[in-house]
Structures are given as C-alpha cells and as structure tokens.
Coordinates of C-alpha atoms in Angstrom, one line a residue:
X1 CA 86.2 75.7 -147.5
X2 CA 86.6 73.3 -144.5
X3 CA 82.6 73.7 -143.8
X4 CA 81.7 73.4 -147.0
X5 CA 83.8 70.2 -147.5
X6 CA 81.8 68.8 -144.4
X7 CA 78.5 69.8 -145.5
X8 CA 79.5 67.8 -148.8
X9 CA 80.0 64.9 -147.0
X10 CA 77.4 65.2 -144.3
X11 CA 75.0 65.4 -147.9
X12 CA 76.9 62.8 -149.4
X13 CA 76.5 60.2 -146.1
X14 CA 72.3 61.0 -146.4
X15 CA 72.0 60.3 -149.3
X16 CA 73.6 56.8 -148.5
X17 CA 71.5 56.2 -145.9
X18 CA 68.2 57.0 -148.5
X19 CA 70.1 55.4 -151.1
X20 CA 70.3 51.9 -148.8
X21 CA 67.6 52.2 -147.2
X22 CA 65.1 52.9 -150.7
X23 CA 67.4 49.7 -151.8
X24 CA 66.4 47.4 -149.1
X25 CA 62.6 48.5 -149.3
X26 CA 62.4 47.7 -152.8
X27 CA 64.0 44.1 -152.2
X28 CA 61.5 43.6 -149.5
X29 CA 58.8 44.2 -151.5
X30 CA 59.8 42.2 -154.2
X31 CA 60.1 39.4 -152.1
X32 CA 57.0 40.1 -150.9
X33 CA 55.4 40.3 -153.7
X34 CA 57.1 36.6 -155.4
X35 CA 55.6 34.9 -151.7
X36 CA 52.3 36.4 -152.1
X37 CA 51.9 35.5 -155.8
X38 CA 53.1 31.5 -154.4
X39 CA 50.8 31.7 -152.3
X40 CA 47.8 32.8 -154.9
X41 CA 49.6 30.0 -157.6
X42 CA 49.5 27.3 -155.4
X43 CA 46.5 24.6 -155.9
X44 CA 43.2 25.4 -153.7
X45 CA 41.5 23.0 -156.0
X46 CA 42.4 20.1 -158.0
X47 CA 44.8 20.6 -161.1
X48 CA 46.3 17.0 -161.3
X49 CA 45.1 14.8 -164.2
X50 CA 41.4 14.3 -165.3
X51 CA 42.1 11.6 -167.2
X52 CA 43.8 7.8 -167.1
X53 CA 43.8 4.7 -167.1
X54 CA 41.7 2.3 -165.1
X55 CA 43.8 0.2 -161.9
X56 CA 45.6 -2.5 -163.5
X57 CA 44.9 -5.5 -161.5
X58 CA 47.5 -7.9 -158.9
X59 CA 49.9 -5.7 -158.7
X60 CA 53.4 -6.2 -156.3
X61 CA 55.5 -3.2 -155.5
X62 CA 58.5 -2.5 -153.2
X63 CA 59.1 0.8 -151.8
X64 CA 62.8 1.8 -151.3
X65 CA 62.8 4.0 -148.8
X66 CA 66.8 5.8 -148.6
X67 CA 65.9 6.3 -144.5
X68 CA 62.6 5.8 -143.2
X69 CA 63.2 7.8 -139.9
X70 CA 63.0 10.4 -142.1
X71 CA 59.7 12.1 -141.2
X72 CA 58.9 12.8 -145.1
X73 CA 59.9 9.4 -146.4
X74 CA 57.8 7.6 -143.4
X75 CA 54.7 10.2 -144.0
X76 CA 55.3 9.1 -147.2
X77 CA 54.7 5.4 -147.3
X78 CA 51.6 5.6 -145.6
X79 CA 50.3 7.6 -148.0
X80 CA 51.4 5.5 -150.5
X81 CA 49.7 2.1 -148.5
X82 CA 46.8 4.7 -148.7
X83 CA 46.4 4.5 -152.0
X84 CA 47.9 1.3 -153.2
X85 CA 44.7 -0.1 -150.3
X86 CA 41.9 1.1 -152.6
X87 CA 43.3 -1.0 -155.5
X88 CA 44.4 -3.7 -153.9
X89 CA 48.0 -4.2 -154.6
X90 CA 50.4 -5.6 -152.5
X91 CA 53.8 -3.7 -151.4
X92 CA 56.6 -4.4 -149.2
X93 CA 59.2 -2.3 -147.9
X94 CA 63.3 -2.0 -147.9
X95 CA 65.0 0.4 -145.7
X96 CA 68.3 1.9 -146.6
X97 CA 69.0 3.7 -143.2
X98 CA 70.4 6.3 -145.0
X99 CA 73.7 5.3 -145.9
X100 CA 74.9 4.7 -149.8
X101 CA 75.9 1.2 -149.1
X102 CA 72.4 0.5 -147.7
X103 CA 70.8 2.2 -150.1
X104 CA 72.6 0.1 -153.2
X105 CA 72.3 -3.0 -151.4
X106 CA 68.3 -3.3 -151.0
X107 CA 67.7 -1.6 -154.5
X108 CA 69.8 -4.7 -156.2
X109 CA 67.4 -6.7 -153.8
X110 CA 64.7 -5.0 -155.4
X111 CA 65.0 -5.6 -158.7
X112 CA 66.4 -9.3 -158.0
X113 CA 63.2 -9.9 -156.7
X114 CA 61.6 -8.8 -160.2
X115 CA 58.2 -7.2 -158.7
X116 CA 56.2 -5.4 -161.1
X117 CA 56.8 -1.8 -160.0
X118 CA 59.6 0.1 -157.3
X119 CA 58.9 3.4 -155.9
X120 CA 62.4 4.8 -154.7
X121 CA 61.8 6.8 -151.8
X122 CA 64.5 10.0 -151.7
X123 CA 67.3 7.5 -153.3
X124 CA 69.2 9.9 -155.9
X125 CA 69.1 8.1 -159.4
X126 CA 72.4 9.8 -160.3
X127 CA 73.9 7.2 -157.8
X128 CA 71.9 4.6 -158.8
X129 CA 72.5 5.3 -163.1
X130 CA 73.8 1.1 -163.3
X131 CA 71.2 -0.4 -161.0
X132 CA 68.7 1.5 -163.0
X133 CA 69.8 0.6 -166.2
X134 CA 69.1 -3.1 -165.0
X135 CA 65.5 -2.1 -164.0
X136 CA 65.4 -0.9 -167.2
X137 CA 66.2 -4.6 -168.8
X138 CA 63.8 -6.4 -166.8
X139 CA 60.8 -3.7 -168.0
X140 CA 60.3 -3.0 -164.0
X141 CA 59.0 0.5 -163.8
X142 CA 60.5 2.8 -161.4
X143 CA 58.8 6.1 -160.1
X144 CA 60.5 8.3 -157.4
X145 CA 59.9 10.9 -155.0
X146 CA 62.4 13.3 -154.4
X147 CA 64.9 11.2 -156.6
X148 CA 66.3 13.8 -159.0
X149 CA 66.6 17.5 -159.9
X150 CA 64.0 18.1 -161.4
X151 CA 60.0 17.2 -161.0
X152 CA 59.1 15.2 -163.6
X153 CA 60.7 13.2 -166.2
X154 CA 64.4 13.1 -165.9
X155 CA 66.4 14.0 -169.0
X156 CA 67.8 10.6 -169.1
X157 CA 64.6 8.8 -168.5
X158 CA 66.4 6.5 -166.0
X159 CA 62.9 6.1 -164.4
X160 CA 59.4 6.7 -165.3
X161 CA 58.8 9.6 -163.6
X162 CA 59.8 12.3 -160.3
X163 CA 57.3 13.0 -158.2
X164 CA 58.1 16.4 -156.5
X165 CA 56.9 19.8 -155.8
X166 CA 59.8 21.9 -158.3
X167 CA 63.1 22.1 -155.9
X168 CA 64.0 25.9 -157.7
X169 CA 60.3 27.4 -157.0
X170 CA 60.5 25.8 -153.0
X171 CA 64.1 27.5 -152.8
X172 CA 63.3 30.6 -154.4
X173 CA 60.5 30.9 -152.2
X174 CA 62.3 29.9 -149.1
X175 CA 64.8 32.3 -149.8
X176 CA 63.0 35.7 -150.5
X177 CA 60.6 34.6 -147.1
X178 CA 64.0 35.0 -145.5
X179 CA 64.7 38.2 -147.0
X180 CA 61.5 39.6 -145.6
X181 CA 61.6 38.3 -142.4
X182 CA 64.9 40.0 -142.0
X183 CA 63.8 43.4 -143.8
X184 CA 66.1 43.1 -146.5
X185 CA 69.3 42.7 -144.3
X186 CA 69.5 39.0 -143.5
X187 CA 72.7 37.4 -142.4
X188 CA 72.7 33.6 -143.5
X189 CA 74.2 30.1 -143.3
X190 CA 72.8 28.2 -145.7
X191 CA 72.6 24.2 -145.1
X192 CA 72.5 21.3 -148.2
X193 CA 74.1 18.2 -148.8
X194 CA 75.3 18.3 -152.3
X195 CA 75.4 13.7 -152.4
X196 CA 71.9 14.6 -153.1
X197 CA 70.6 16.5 -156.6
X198 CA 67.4 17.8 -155.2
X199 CA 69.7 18.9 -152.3
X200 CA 72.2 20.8 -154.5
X201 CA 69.2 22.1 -156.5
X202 CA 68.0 23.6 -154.1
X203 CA 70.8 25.4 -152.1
X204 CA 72.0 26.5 -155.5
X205 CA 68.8 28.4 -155.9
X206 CA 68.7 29.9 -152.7
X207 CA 72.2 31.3 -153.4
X208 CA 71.3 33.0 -156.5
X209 CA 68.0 33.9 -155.1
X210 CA 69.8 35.6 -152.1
X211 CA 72.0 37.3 -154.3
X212 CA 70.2 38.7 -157.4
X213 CA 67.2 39.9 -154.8
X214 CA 68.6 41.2 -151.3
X215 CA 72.1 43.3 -151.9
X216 CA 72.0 43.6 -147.9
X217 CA 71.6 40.3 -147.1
X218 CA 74.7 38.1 -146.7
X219 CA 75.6 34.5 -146.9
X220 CA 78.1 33.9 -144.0
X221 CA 78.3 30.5 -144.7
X222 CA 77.4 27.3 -146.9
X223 CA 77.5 23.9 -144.4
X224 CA 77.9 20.8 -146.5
X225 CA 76.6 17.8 -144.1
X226 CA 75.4 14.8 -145.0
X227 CA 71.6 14.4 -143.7
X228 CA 73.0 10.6 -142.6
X229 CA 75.3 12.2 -140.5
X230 CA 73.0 15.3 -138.9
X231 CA 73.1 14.2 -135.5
X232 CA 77.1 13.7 -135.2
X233 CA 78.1 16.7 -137.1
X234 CA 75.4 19.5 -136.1
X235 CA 76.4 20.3 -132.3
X236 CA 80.2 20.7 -133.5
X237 CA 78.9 22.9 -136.3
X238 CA 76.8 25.1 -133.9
X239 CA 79.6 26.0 -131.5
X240 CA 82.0 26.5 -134.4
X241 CA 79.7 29.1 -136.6
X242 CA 79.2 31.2 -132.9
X243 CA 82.5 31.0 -132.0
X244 CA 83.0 32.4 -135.7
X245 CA 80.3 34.5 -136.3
X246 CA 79.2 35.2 -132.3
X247 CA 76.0 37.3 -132.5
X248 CA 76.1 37.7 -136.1
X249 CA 74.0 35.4 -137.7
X250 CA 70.3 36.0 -138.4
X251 CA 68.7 32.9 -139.7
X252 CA 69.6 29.7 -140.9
X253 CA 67.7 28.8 -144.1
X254 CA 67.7 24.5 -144.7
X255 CA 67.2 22.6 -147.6
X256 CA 65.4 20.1 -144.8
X257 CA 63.6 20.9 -141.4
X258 CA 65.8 17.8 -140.0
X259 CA 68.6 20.0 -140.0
X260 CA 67.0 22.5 -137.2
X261 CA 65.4 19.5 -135.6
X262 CA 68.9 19.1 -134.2
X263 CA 70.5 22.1 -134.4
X264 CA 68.0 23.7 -131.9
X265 CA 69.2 21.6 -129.2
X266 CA 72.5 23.1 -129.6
X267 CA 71.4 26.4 -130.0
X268 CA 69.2 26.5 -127.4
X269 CA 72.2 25.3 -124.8
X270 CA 74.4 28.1 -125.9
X271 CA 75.9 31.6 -124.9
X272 CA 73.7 33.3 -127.7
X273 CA 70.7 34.9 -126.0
X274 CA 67.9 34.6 -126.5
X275 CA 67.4 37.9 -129.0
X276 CA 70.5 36.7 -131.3
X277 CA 69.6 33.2 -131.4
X278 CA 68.8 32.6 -135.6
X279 CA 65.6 32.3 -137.2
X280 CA 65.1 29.4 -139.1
X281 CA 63.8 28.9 -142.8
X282 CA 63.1 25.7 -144.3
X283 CA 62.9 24.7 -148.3
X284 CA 61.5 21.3 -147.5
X285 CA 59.7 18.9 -146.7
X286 CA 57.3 20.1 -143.6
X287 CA 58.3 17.6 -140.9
X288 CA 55.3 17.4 -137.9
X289 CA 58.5 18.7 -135.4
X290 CA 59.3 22.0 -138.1
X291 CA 54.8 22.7 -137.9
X292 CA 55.4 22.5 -134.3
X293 CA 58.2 24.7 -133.6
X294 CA 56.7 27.0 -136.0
X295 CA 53.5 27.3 -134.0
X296 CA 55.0 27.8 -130.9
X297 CA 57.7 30.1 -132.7
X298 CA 60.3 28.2 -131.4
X299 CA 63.5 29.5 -133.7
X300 CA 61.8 28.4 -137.2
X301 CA 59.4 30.6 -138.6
X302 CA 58.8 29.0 -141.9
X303 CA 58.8 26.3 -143.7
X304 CA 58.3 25.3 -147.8
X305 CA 56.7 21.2 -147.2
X306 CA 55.7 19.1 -150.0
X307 CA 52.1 18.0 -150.2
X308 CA 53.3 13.8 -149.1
X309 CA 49.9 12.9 -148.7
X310 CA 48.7 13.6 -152.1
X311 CA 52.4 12.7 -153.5
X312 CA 51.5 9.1 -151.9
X313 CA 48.4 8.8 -154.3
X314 CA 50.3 10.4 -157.3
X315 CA 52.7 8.1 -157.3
X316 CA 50.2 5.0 -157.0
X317 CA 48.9 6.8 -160.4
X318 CA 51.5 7.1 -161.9
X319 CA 52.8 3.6 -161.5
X320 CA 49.6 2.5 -162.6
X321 CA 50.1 4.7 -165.5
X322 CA 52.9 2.9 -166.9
X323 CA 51.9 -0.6 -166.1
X324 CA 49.2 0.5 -168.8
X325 CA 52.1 1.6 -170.9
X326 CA 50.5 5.3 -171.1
X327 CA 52.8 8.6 -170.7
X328 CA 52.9 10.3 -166.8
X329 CA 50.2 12.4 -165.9
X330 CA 53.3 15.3 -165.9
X331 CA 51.5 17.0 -162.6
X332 CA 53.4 18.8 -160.1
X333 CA 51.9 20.8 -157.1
X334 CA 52.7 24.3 -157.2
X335 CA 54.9 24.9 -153.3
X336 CA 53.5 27.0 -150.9
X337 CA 55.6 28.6 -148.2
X338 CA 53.6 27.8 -144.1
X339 CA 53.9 29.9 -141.5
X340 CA 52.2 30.8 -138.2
X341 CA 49.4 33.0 -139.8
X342 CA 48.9 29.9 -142.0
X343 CA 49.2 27.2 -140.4
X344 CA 45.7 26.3 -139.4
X345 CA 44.6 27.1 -143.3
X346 CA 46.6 24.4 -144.3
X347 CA 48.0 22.1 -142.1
X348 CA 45.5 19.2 -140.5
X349 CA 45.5 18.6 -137.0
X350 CA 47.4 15.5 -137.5
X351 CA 50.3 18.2 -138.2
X352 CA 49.9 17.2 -142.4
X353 CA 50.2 19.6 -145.1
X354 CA 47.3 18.4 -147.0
X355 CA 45.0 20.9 -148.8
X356 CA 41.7 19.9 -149.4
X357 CA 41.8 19.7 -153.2
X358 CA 39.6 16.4 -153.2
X359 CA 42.5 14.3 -154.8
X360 CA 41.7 10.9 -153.3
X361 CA 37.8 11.5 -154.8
X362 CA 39.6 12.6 -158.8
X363 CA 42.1 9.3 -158.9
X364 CA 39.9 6.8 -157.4
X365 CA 37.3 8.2 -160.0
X366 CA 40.0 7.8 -162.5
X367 CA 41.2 4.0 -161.4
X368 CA 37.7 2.1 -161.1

C-alpha cells in the first residue's frame, strides 16, 4: 500500500513537471508568435497619408518641450526643425526641465504669446485640461507627441491631435519579448510613473500582458518614480529591491530606457554577479544610450522606440493640417520591438530608429 501510494505520487509529481513545463512552452510560443507578427505589421514602406493640404504660408510655432534632456524630446525637435525648414516657418522653443511647475509656467507663456500653432512635447494634457481650454479660445492649434493615452485624437479633443506610436501595442510587445527572453519564467519589476497617462498606459498593459500570457512569470514589484526625479531616486531603489529580492530578479521591463540609463550604474557597482544581474526591457522610446547598451549587450536586450524622426515631420503635417482647417491625417506607426539581431536593419548609424519608408519624399510632395 505504502509503494503504491509513492508510485502515485512519484506519477502525480511528473505529470507536474509535463504539465508546467508544456504550460511554459505554449506561453513562449505565443509570445513569440505576437513579436514576430509586430515585426511583419510594422511599416517597411509608407502607410502615412497620400493626401493633404498644401504648406500654409508664415507660419510661427513654439515647441514645449516638458524636459529637453530627455533624449526622445531633444531627438525630437530636430526632427521637427527638419521639417518645419522645408516650409519655412519659424519656431522657438520653451523648456520645462521636467518639473510640473515649469511645465505650466512656459505653456501659459505660450499661448500668451498667441503664435499660430504649439507642439507640446511629452507635456500630459490631463494636467494641462485649463491651459488648454484657453488655447482652445484663442483658435491656437495644439498637436502633441506623447501627450495622452491614446495615439490620435483624444476623446475630449483638448488638442488637435497625439502623435504616437499606440502605448498598449509598445507594452504588449515589450512584455511578451520579456517573457521569451526568460523562457516563460521571468521574474519582473516593472517601472512607470503614473503623473504621466502614456506612462500609466503603458505599465498597465504590461501588467495584464504579463499575467494573461506567462502563468510562470512573476511581477516582484511595480516602482512608481517620477522620470524628473530618476537620478535621486534610482541608486536607493537598486540597493533596496537586492536587499529584498537578492538574486531573484530576472529583468527589469521600463516604460522608458532613461530608467536603465541610471539604474545600470548601480547595478553594475553591486554584490549581484555578474550572472544574476537583470536583463532589461524597454517599452519606449529608443534613446542612442538604450541602442548602445543593447549592442554591446550591456544588461538591456531590447527596446520598443518610436520612429522621432518621422514623428518630427508628422507633426509639421499635421499642424499644417489644421491651419487649413482639414481633419488629422489619423496615421500612427505600427511599434516594432529592436534588438541585437536587428539592430543594423533598422537603426542608422547615427544610433536613430528611422526606417527607410521615404516619408520626407510623400509629405514634401504633399506640402508644395
């Protein structure tokens, strides 16, 4: 009776281990198969608008940039002096430094100064509902990058229109690449800051992607810290999630490279060795720093960047769009997840994510 009791539970403890092990493989490949399919989705030629407006002419814009030591904002802007040079409009720039007061205070000066357009670079509108609503008055038209939710038109039409790649598809895809880099059994801590909707968006997605997909994988943690406050808050961070977790945690999956920027410092300065140290996953934006730790697989192995260079010229077209009181072109680029194997496909060697989908040649055939 005893022996047969043991073989029952020998049985019963293999067919756990097939039982887990069929239920990682399947999560792995499902993963899998969402990156790949990404990957074949995302624009190798152009998709944006056909059609539109010709330039409008004399044109002044300011660009309120929420922090333009951000990589992504500062890549940005020179797109956007790019594009706004074939036309021949003018633009000036306002600098927030990243901090909410900052932020308020040169969008008021923005719209005092009553130009004929604002681009709002990474400055949430649901902070900004009151200033916007004063845009609104003086008929100034406001497009955004990164300023919202959602891509596109927000629901309360506070601006004209969001230009983004969509935060849920560059979380989702963020999160099932982290699921197959650590074959279905991932142990995460997750880092957003939830001041910002995109931000929020997006960490809220890779929850619920982590979850419905990977049943092995587990979130250890969900760090809250404001991007403004990075550098102050990440090395305490660091030493308290290993003094809390030790050798424990697999990979850290970001809603912004910026946050491994400096947490690799830390990490690489502490008793982890070398084999436990996390692997790093990024849903945004593609800083030059995440392309090159990623080529020289220095702790981040992927990253999900938004195309800034041809955001720069959408967002000229868009603007343009409106001060010829037509609708928004309604284009968003599909995201597309870079890694090592990649990396030369699609990033130049000016360490910019800009596929060659001939968009300068389509809008400055659509604005003269």
């Amino acid at each position: 009776m005893i022996f047969a009791k043991l073989a029952l539970f020998s049985l019963l403890i293999i067919f756990s281990k097939v039982s887990f092990a069929e239920e990682t493989s399947v999560s792995i490949e499902v993963s899998r198969d969402k990156v790949n399919q990404a990957s074949q989705l995302a624009s190798q030629y152009w998709q944006g608008p056909t059609s539109g407006p010709k330039a409008a002419q004399d044109k002044n814009i300011i660009f309120v940039a929420a922090d333009l030591r951000n990589d992504s904002i500062k890549s940005l802007s020179h797109s956007v002096i790019d594009a706004i040079d074939s036309i021949g409009w003018n633009i000036s720039f306002l600098d927030g430094y990243g901090s909410d007061n900052g932020q308020a205070s040169i969008l008021t000066r923005a719209i005092s100064s009553k130009p004929d357009g604002i681009i709002l670079g990474g400055v949430d509108i649901k902070q900004r509902k009151e200033l916007l609503k004063a845009a609104k008055t003086l008929s100034i038209p406001v497009v955004g990058w990164h300023a919202g939710e959602i891509a596109g038109i927000p629901a309360d039409e506070s601006i004209f229109y969001n230009v983004s790649s969509d935060p849920i598809e560059v979380a989702e895809l963020a999160a099932h690449y982290t699921i197959i880099d650590g074959n279905g059994q991932s142990n995460i801590v997750i880092f957003t800051d939830t001041s910002f909707s995109i931000a929020k968006t997006k960490s809220d997605a890779i929850i619920k992607t982590i979850e419905d997909y990977c049943s092995m994988c587990n979130i250890l943690a969900i760090e809250d810290m404001p991007i403004a406050k990075i550098p102050q808050q990440m090395p305490a961070t660091i030493a308290r999630l290993i003094e809390e977790f030790d050798n424990k945690i697999t990979h850290f999956v970001v809603i912004n490279d910026l946050y491994i920027d400096f947490a690799l410092p830390s990490l690489l300065s502490s008793k982890l060795s070398a084999q436990y140290l996390p692997r790093s996953i990024s849903a945004g934006d593609g800083s030059k720093a995440a392309y090159k730790r990623i080529e020289t697989n220095t702790l981040q192995v992927a990253t999900v960047p938004e195309p800034l260079v041809l955001q720069g010229w959408q967002i000229v077209d868009e603007l343009n769009r409106a001060f010829n009181n037509q609708k928004p072109s309604g284009y968003t680029e599909r995201a597309q997840i870079i890694n090592r194997q990649n990396m030369k496909k699609y990033v130049d060697k000016s360490n910019n994510y800009d596929p060659d989908q001939q968009y300068r040649k389509a809008y400055l055939q659509l604005w003269h």
